[in-house]
Tab-separated table of C-alpha atoms in Angstrom:
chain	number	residue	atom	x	y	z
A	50	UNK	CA	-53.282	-99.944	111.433
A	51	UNK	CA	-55.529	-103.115	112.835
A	52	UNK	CA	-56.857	-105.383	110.620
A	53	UNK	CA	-60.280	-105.346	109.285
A	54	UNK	CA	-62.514	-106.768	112.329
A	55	UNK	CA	-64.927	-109.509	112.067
A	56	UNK	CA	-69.101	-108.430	110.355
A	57	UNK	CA	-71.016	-111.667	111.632
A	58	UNK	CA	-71.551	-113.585	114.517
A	59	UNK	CA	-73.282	-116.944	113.571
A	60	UNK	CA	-75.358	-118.696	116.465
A	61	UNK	CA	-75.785	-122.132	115.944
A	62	UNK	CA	-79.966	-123.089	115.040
A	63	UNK	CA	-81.064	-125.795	117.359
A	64	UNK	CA	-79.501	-124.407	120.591
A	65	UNK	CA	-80.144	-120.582	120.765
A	66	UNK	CA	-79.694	-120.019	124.424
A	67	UNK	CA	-76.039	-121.117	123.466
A	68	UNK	CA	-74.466	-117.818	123.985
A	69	UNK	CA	-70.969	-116.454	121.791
A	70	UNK	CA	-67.565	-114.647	123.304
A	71	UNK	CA	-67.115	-111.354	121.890
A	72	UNK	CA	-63.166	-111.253	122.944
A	73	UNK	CA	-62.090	-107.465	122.560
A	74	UNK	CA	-58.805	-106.638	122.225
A	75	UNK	CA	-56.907	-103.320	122.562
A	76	UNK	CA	-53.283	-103.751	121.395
A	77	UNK	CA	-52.885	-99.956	121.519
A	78	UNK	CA	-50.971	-97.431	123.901
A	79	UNK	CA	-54.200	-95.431	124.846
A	80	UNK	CA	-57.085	-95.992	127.183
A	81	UNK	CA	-60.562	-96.907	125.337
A	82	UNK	CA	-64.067	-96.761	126.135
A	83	UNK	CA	-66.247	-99.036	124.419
A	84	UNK	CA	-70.316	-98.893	123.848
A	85	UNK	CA	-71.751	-102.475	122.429
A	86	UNK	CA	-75.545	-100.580	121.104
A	87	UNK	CA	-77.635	-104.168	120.147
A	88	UNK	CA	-80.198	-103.391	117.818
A	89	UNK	CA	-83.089	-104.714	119.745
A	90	UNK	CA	-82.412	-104.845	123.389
A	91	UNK	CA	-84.948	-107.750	123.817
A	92	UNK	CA	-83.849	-110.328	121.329
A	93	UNK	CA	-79.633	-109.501	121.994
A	94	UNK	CA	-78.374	-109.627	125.560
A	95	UNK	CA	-74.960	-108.634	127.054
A	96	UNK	CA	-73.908	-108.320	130.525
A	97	UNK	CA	-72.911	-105.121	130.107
A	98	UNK	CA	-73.056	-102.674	127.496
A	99	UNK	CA	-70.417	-100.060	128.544
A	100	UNK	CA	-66.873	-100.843	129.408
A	101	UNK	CA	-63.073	-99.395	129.360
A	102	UNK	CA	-60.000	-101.458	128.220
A	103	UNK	CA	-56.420	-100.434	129.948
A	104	UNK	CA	-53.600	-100.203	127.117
A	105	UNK	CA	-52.598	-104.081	126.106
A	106	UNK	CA	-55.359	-105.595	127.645
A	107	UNK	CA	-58.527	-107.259	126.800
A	108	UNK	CA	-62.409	-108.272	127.380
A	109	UNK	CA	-64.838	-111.053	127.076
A	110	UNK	CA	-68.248	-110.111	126.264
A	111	UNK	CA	-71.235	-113.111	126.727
A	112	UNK	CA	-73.414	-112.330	123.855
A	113	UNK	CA	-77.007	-114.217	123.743
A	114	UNK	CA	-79.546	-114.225	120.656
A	115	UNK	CA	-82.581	-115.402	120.849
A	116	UNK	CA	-85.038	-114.423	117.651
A	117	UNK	CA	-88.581	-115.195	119.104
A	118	UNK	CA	-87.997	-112.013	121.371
A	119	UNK	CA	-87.598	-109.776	118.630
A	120	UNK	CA	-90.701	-107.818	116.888
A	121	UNK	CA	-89.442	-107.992	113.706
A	122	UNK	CA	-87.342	-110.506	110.854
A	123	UNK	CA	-83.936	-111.560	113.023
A	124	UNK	CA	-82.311	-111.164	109.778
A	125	UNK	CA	-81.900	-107.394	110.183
A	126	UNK	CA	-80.125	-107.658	113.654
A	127	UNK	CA	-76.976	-106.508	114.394
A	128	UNK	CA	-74.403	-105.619	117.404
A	129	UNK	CA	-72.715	-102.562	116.521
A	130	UNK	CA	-69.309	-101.934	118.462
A	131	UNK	CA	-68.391	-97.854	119.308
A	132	UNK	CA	-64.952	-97.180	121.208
A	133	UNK	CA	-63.839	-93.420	122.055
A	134	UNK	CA	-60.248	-93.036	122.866
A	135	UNK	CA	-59.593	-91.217	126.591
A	136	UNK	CA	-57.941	-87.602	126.828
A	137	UNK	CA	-57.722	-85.529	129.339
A	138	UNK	CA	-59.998	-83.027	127.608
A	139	UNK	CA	-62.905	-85.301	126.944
A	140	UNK	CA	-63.552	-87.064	130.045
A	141	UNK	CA	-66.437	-85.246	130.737
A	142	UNK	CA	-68.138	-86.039	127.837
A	143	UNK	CA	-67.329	-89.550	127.631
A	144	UNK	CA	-69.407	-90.028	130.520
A	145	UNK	CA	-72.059	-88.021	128.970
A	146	UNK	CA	-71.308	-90.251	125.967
A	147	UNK	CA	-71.366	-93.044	127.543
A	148	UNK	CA	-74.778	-92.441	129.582
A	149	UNK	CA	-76.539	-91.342	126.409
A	150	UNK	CA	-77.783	-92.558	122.652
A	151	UNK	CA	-75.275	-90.512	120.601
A	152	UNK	CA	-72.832	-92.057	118.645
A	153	UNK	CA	-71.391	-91.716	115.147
A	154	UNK	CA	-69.976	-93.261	112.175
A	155	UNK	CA	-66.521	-92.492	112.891
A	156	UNK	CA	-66.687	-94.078	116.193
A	157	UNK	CA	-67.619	-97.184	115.029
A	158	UNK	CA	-65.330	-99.987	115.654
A	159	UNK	CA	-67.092	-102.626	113.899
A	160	UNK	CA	-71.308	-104.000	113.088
A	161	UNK	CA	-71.556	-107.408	113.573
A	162	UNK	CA	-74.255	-109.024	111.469
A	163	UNK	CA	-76.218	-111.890	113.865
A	164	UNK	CA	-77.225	-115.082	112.292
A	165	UNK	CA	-78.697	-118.548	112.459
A	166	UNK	CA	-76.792	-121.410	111.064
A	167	UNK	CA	-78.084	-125.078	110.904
A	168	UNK	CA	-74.529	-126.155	111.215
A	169	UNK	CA	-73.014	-128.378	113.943
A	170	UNK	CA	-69.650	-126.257	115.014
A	171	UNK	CA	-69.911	-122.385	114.483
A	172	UNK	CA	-67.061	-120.322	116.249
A	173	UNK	CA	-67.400	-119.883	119.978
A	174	UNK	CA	-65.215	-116.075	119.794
A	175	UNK	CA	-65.755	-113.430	117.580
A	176	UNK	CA	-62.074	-111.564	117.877
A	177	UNK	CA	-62.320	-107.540	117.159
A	178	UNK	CA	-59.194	-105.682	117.547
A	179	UNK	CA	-59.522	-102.022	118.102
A	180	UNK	CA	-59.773	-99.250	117.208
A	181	UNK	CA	-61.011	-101.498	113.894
A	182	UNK	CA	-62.932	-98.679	111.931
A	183	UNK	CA	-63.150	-95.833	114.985
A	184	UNK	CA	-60.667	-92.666	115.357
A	185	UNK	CA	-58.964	-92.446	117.956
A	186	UNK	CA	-58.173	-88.468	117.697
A	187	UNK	CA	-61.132	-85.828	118.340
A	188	UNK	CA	-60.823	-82.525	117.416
A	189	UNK	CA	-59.845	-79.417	119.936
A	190	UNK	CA	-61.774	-76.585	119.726
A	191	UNK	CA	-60.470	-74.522	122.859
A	192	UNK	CA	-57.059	-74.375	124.976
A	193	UNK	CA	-55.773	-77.317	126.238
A	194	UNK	CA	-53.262	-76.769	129.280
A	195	UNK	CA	-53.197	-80.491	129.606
A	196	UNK	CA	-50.620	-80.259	126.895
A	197	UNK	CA	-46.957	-80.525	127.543
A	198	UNK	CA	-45.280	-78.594	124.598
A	199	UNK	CA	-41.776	-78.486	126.604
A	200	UNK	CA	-40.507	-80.853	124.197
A	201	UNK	CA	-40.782	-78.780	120.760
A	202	UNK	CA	-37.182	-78.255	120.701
A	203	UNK	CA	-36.679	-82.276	119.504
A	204	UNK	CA	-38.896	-81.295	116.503
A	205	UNK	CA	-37.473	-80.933	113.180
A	206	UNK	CA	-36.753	-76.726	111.890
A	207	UNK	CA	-38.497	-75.823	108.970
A	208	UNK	CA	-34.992	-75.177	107.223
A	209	UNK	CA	-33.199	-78.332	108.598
A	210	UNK	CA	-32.467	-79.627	105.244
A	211	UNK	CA	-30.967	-76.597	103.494
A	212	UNK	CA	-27.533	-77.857	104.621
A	213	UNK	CA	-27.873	-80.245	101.794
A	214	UNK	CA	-27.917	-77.305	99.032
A	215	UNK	CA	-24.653	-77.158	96.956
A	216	UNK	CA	-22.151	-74.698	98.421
A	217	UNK	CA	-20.416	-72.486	95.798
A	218	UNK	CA	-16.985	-71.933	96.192
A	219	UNK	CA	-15.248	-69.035	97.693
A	220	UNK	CA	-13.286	-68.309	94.421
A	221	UNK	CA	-17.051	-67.800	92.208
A	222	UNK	CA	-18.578	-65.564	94.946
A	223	UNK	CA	-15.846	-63.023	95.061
A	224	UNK	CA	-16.057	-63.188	90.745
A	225	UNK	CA	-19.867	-62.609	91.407
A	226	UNK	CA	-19.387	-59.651	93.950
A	227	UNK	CA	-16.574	-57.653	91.771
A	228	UNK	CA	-19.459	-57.934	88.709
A	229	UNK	CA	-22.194	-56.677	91.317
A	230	UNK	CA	-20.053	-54.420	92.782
A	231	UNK	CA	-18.515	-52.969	89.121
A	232	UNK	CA	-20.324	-49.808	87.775
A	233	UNK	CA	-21.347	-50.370	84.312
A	234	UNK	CA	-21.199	-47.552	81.415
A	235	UNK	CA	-24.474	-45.621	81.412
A	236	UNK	CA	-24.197	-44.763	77.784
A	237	UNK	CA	-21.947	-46.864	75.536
A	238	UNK	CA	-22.794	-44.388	72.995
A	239	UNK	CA	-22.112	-41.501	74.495
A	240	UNK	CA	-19.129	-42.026	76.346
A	241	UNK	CA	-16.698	-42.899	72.976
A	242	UNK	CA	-18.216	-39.575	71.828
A	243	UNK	CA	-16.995	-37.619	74.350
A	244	UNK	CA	-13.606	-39.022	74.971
A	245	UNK	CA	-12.938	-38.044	71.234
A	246	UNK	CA	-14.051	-34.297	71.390
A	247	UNK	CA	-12.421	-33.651	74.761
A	248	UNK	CA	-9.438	-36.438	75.394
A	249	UNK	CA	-8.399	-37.278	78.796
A	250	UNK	CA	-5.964	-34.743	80.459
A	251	UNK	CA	-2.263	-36.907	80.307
A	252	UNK	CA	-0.760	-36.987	84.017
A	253	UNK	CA	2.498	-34.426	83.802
A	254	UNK	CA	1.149	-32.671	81.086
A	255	UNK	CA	-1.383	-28.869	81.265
A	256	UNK	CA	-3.904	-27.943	79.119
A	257	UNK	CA	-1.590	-25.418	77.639
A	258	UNK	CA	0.426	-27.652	76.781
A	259	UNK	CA	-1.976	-30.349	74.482
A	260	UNK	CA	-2.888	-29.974	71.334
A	261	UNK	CA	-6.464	-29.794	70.249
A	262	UNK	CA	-7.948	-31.297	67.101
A	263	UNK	CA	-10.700	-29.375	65.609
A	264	UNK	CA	-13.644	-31.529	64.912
A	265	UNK	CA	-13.926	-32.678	61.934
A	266	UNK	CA	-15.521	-30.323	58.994
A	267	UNK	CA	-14.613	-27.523	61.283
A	268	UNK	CA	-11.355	-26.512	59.262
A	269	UNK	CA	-13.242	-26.697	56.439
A	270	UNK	CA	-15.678	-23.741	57.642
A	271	UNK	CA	-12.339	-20.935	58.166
A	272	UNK	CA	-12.062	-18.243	55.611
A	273	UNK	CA	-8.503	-18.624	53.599
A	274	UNK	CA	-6.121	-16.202	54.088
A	275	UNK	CA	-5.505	-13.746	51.337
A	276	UNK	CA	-1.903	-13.447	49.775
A	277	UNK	CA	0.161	-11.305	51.435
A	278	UNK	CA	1.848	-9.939	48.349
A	279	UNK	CA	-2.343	-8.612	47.930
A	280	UNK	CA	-2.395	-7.642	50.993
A	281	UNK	CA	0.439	-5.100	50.550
């Protein structure tokens, strides 16, 4: 991030036709068009208003001020700074851009206040790094085959950081799939019920062979036999 560029360029009093550098830099790794818009064409003059900076390189701009030209208080002028960044999609409307009046906030680099100081020694450069307070990304709103997306492999996965989970060990997943895997009762009160009224067959031994236990009050319900001695 560049540091906050300069608001004011101070001209000295007595000598107005003394003109100021404007020295703009572009420490950056992109191409940059830049628009210097003066706010009263008359008054401000620059060699030219429209120029384009090559990655690490940089520009002088001769600014001259002179407030009898201007229709109106020379306190309220200004030289605003706009820089676009250059994409392969956009060239075509940086010229339009460029040619034109449009311009907005975002592109702003910087808005240098201009003012008259009865001082003897005012600085002779006014240093603005860019992109200062413009973007230098514009929104896409249609395909771009100017893209080169051969490189997504080197991008990080979604899930490349699930290798730091804890692993469980082998020994507690085979405990938790024999109590998935287990079939649990699907009556606890039932099945005690039943293995009381009709026990498990014994292995080596037939039905004939086991005895059965009446449930209980069942004996209680037989008619007793009569004496045989009566019976005769």
């Amino acid at each position: 991030m560049s540091p906050r560029p300069p608001q004011a360029m101070v001209f000295p009093k007595g000598d107005r036709s003394a003109p100021r550098t404007l020295l703009i830099r572009n420490p950056t790794e992109k191409e940059i068009v830049l628009k210097l818009v003066p706010s009263c064409s008359r008054a401000i003059s620059i060699p030219c208003p429209c120029l384009m900076l090559k990655p690490r390189k940089y520009a002088e701009v001769k600014v001259t001020f002179n407030p009898e030209l201007s229709e109106r208080d020379w306190r309220t002028h200004h030289l605003s700074v706009y820089a676009r960044a250059v994409h392969p999609y956009n060239v075509g409307k940086l010229r339009m851009w460029l040619k034109g009046s449009a311009v907005s906030r975002r592109q702003l680099v910087t808005q240098l206040a201009l003012s008259l100081e009865a001082i003897r020694f005012s600085a002779q450069e006014v240093i603005v790094d860019l992109p200062g307070g413009a973007q230098m990304w514009e929104s896409v709103t249609r395909a771009t085959p100017a893209i080169d997306d051969s490189d997504t492999f080197t991008c990080l996965p979604i899930d490349g950081d699930t290798q730091t989970a804890v692993v469980p060990a082998p020994e507690e997943l085979e405990q938790a799939k024999r109590t998935v895997l287990e079939p649990e009762p699907c009556c606890w009160l039932l099945g005690p019920l039943l293995d009381m009224l009709f026990p498990p067959l014994e292995p080596g031994r037939g039905a004939s062979q086991m005895d059965f236990q009446p449930c209980a009050g069942y004996a209680s319900r037989q008619p007793e036999e009569e004496p045989r001695d009566q019976q005769a």
